[in-house]
Short mmCIF file of C-alpha atoms and ligand atoms in Angstrom, two decimals:
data_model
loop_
_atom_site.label_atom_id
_atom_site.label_comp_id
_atom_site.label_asym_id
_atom_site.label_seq_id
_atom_site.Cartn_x
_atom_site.Cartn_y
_atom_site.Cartn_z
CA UNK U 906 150.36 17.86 15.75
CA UNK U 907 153.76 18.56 14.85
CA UNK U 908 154.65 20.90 12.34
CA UNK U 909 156.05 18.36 9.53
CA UNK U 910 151.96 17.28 9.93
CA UNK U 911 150.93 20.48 9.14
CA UNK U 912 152.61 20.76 6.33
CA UNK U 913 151.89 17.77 5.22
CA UNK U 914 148.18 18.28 5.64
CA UNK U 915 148.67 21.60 3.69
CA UNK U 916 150.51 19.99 0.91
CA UNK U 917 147.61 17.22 0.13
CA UNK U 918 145.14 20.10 0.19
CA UNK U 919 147.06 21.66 -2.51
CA UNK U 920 147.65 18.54 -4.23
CA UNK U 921 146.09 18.39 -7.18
CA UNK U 922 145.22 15.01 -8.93
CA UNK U 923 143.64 13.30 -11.46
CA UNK U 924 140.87 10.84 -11.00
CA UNK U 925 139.33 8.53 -13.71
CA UNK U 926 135.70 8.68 -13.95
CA UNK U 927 135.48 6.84 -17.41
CA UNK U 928 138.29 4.79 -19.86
CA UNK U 929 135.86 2.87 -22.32
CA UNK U 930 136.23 3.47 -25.65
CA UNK U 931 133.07 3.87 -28.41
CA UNK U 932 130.21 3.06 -26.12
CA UNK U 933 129.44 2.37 -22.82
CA UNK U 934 128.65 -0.75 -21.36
CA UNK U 935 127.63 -2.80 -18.48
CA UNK U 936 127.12 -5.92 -17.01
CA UNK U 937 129.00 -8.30 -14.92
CA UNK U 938 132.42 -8.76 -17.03
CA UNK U 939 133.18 -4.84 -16.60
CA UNK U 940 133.09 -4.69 -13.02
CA UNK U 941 136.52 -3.55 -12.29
CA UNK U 942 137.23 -1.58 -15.59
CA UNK U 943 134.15 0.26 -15.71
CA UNK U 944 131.18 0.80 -18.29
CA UNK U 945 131.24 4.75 -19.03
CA UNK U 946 132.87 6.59 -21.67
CA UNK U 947 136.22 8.85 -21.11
CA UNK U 948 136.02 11.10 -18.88
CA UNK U 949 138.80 12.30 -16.41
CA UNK U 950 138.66 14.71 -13.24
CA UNK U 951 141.35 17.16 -11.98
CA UNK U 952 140.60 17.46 -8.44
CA UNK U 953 142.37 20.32 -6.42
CA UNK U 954 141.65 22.14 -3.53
CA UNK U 955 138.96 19.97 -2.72
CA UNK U 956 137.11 20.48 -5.93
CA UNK U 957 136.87 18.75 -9.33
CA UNK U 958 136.98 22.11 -11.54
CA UNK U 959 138.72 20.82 -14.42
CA UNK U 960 137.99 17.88 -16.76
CA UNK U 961 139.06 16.02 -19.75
CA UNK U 962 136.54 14.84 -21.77
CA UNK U 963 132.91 14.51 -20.97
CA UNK U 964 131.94 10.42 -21.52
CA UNK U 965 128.83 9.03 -19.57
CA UNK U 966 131.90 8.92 -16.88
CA UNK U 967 131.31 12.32 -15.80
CA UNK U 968 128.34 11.75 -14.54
CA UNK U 969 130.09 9.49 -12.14
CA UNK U 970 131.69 12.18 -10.01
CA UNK U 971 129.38 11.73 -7.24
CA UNK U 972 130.51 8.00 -7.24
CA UNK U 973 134.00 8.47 -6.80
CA UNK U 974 133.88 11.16 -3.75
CA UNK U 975 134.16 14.80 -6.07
CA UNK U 976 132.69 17.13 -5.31
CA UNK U 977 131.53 19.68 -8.19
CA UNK U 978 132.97 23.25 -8.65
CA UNK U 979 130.68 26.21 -9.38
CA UNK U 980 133.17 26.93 -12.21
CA UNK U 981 134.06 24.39 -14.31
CA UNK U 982 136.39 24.12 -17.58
CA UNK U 983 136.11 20.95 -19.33
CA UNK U 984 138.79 19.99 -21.94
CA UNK U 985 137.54 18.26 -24.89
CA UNK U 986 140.14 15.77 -26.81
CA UNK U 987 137.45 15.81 -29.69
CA UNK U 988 133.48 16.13 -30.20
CA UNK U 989 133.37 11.75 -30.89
CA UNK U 990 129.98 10.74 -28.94
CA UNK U 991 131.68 8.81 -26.72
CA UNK U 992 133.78 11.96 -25.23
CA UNK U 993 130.60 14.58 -24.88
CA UNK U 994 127.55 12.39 -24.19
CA UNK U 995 127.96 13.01 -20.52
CA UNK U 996 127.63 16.85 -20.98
CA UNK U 997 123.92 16.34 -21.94
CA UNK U 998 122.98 15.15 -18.57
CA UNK U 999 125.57 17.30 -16.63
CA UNK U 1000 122.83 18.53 -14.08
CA UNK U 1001 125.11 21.29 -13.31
CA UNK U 1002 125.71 22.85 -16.09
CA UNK U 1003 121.73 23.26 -17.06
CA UNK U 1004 121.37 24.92 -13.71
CA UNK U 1005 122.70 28.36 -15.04
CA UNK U 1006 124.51 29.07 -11.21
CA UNK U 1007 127.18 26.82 -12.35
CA UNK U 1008 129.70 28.52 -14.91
CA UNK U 1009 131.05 26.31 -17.77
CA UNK U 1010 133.74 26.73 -19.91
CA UNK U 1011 134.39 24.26 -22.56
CA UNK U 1012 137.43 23.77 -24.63
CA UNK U 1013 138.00 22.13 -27.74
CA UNK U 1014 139.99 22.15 -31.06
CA UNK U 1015 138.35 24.40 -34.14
CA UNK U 1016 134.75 25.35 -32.95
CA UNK U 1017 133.95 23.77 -30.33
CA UNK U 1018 130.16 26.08 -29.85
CA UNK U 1019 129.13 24.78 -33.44
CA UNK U 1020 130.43 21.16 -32.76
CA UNK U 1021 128.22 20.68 -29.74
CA UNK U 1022 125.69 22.90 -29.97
CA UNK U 1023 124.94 20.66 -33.48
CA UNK U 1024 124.85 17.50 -31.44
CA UNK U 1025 122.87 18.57 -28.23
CA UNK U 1026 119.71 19.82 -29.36
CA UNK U 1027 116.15 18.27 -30.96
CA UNK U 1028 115.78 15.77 -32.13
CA UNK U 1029 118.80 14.49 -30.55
CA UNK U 1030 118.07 15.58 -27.02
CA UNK U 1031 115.48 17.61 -24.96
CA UNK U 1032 116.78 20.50 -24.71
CA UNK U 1033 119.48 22.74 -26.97
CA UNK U 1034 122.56 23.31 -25.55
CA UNK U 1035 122.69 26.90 -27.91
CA UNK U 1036 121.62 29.54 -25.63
CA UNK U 1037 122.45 28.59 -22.19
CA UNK U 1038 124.25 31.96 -21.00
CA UNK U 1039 125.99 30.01 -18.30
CA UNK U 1040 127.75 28.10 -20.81
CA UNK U 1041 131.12 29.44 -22.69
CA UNK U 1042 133.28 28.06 -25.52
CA UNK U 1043 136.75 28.58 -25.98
CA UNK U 1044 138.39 27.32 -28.79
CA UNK U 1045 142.12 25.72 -27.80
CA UNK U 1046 145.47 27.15 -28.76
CA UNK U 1047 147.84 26.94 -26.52
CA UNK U 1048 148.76 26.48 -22.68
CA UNK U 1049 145.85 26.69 -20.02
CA UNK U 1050 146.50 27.45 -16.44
CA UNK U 1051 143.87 26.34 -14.38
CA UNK U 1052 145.00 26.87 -10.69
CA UNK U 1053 148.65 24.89 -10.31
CA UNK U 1054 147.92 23.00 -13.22
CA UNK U 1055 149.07 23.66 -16.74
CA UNK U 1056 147.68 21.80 -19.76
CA UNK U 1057 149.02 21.72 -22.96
CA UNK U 1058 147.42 20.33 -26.47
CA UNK U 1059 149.23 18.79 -29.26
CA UNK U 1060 147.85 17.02 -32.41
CA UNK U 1061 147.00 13.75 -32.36
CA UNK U 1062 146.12 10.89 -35.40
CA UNK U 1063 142.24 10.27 -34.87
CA UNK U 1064 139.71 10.74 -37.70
CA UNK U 1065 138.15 14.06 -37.57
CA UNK U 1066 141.55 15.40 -35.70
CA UNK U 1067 141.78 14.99 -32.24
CA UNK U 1068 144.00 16.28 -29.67
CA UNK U 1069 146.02 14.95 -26.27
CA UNK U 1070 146.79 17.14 -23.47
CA UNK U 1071 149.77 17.34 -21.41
CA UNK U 1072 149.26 18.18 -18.03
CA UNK U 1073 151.53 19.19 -15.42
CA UNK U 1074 150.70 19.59 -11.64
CA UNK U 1075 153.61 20.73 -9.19
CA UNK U 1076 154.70 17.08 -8.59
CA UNK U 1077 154.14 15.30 -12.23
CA UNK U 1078 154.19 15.40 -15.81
CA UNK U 1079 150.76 13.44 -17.02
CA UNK U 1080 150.46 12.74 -20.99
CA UNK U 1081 146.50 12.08 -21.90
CA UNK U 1082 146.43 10.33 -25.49
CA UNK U 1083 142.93 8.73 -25.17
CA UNK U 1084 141.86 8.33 -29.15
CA UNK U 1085 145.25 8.08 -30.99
CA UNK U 1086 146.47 5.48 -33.88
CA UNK U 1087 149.65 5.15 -34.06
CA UNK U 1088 150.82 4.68 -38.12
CA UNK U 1089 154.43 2.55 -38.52
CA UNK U 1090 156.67 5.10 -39.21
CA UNK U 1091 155.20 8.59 -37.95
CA UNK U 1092 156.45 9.94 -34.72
CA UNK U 1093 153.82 11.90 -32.34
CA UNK U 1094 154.76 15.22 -31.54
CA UNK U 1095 154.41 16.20 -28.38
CA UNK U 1096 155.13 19.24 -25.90
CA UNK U 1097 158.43 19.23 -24.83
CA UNK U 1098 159.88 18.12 -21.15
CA UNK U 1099 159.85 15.14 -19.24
CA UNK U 1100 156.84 12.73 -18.76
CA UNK U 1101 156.02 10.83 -15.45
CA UNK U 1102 152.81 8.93 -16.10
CA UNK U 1103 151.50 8.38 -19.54
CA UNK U 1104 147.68 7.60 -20.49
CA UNK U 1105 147.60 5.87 -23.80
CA UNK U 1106 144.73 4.50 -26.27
CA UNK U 1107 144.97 0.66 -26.35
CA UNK U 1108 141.43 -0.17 -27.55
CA UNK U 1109 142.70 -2.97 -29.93
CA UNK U 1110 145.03 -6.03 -29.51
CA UNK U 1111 147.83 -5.93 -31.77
CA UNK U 1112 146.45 -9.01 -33.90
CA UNK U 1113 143.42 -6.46 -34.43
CA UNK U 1114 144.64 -3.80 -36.14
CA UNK U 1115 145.31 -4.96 -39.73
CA UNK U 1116 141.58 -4.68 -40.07
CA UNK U 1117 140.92 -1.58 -38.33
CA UNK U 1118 143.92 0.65 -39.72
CA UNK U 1119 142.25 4.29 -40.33
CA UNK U 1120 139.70 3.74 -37.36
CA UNK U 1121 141.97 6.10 -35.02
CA UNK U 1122 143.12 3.67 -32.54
CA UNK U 1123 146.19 2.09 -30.95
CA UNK U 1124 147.20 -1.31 -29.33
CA UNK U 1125 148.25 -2.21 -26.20
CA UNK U 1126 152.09 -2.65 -28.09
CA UNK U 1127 152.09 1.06 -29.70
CA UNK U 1128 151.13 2.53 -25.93
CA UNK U 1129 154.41 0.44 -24.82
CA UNK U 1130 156.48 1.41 -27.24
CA UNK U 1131 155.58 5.26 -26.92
CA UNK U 1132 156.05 4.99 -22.89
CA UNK U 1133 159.31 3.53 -23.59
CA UNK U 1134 160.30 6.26 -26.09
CA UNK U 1135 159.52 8.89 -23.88
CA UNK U 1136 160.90 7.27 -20.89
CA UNK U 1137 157.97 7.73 -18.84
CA UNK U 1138 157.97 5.79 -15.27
CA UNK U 1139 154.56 4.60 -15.47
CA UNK U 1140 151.70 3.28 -18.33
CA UNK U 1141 147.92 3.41 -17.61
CA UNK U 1142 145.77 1.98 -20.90
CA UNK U 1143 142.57 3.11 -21.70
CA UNK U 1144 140.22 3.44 -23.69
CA UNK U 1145 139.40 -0.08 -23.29
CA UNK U 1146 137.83 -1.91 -25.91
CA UNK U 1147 133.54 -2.15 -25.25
CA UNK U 1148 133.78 -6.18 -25.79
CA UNK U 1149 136.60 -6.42 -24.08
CA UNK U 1150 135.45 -8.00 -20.43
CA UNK U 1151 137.80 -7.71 -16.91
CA UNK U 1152 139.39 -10.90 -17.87
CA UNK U 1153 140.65 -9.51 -21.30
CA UNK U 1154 141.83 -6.31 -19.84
CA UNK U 1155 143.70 -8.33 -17.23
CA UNK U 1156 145.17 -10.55 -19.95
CA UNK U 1157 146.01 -7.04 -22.22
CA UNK U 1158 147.97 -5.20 -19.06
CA UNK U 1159 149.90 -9.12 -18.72
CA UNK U 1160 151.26 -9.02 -21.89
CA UNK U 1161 152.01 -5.43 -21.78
CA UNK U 1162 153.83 -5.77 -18.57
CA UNK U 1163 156.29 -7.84 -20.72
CA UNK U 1164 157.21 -5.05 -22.30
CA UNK U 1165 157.02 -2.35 -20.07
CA UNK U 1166 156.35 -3.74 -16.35
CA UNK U 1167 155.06 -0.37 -15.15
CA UNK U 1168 151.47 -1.07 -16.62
CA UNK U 1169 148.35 -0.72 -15.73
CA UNK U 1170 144.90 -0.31 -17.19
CA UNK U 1171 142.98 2.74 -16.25
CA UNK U 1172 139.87 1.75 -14.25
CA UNK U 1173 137.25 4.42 -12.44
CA UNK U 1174 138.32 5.76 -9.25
CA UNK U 1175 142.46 5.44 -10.34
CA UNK U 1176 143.85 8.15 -8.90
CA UNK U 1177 147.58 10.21 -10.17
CA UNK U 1178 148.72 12.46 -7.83
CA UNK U 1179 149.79 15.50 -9.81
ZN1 ZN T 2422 136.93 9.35 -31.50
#
């Protein structure tokens, strides 16, 4: 072993990345027309050191971690873009965090103990998520450093309120916009400095949204346009439409490629090295 391999292999241990665990939007689904793009809700890993401490959202697609090789920390901060079902139902059945070894932190905008501890309890679910000691709160307002990555939320247009995070690892800028509708005219705000990769809602097809302005979600075109504006290198879609089958995503990333030829639709087990 030479010593350009060592550091090599020392630099991909310290490597942090993302990993996509869930990009549909609204529900999950399954079934033989979302094989490649995936059934579960959003959810989103950072893996580094080995271990997925970190998270973004907690869809049915955290529950997937085992699938896609992560392995669990014992302490675990999960990042919530909003309290929508879709982004927390995975929490309920997060074995982990009922164990009471495993320590959980969970971020989100306002207050996020009264958001979730209304939604995870009888006669929803089992079991109340209020008094688990292992389990913390910590309402969002500013820059979190969790290891060598720094995450930063900013406001985004979602009903409710919402928020996106930017996250930067030692090698790239990623922008997470996951529930975001882009009105004509409004400009989205975000933290400044470069971008690298951007993750962007494009639940409907641009010849949808007349009927669904005010429901909180983007086209494929808006995420295109944005990636352009910031001048990012690459565009992943997601939160993927629940109707819309393999075929249609396939046929969505196509036309977006017209645009802006780095796309690519997020799918479970994507990887971004950070
Ligand atoms: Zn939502």
């Amino acid at each position: 072993m030479t010593l350009m391999d060592i550091l090599d292999a020392a630099h991909e241990s310290t490597q942090p990345s993302l990993v996509v665990l869930g990009s549909r939007g609204s529900i999950p689904v399954s079934g033989a027309k979302y094989t490649r793009f995936g059934g579960n809700t959003t959810s989103i890993a950072i893996e580094q050191d080995g271990l997925a401490a970190t998270f973004i959202d907690a869809g049915t697609g955290i529950n997937a971690y085992e699938e896609h090789g992560l392995v669990l920390s014992d302490q675990l901060s999960i990042f919530l873009t909003h309290y929508h079902w879709d982004h927390i139902q995975g929490l309920s059945m997060l074995g982990d965090m009922w164990g009471g070894d495993c320590i959980v932190e969970i971020w989100g905008s306002d207050d996020p103990k009264a958001s979730l501890s209304g939604a995870i309890r009888p006669p929803w679910f089992p079991v109340s998520l209020a008094g688990q000691d292992n389990v913390f709160y910590r309402p969002i307002e500013g820059v979190v450093h969790r290891g060598s990555v720094q995450l930063t939320p900013f406001t985004v247009n979602h009903p409710g309120g919402a928020l996106g995070y930017r996250i930067e690892g030692p090698g790239a800028v990623v922008l997470v916009v996951t529930d975001h509708e882009q009105v004509e005219g409004a400009v989205l705000k975000i933290p400044e400095g470069h971008v690298d990769v951007v993750i962007y809602d494009a639940q409907y097809l641009p010849s949808e949204m007349d009927g669904r302005r005010g429901w909180g979600h983007s086209s494929w075109k808006d995420a295109t346009t944005f990636a352009s504006e910031v001048d990012a290198d690459r565009l992943i879609l997601t939160s993927h439409d629940p109707g819309r089958s393999d075929d249609a995503i396939d046929a969505i990333v196509g036309a977006a490629q017209e645009m802006f030829p780095a796309t690519e639709a997020a799918r479970p087990g994507m990887r971004i090295s950070l």
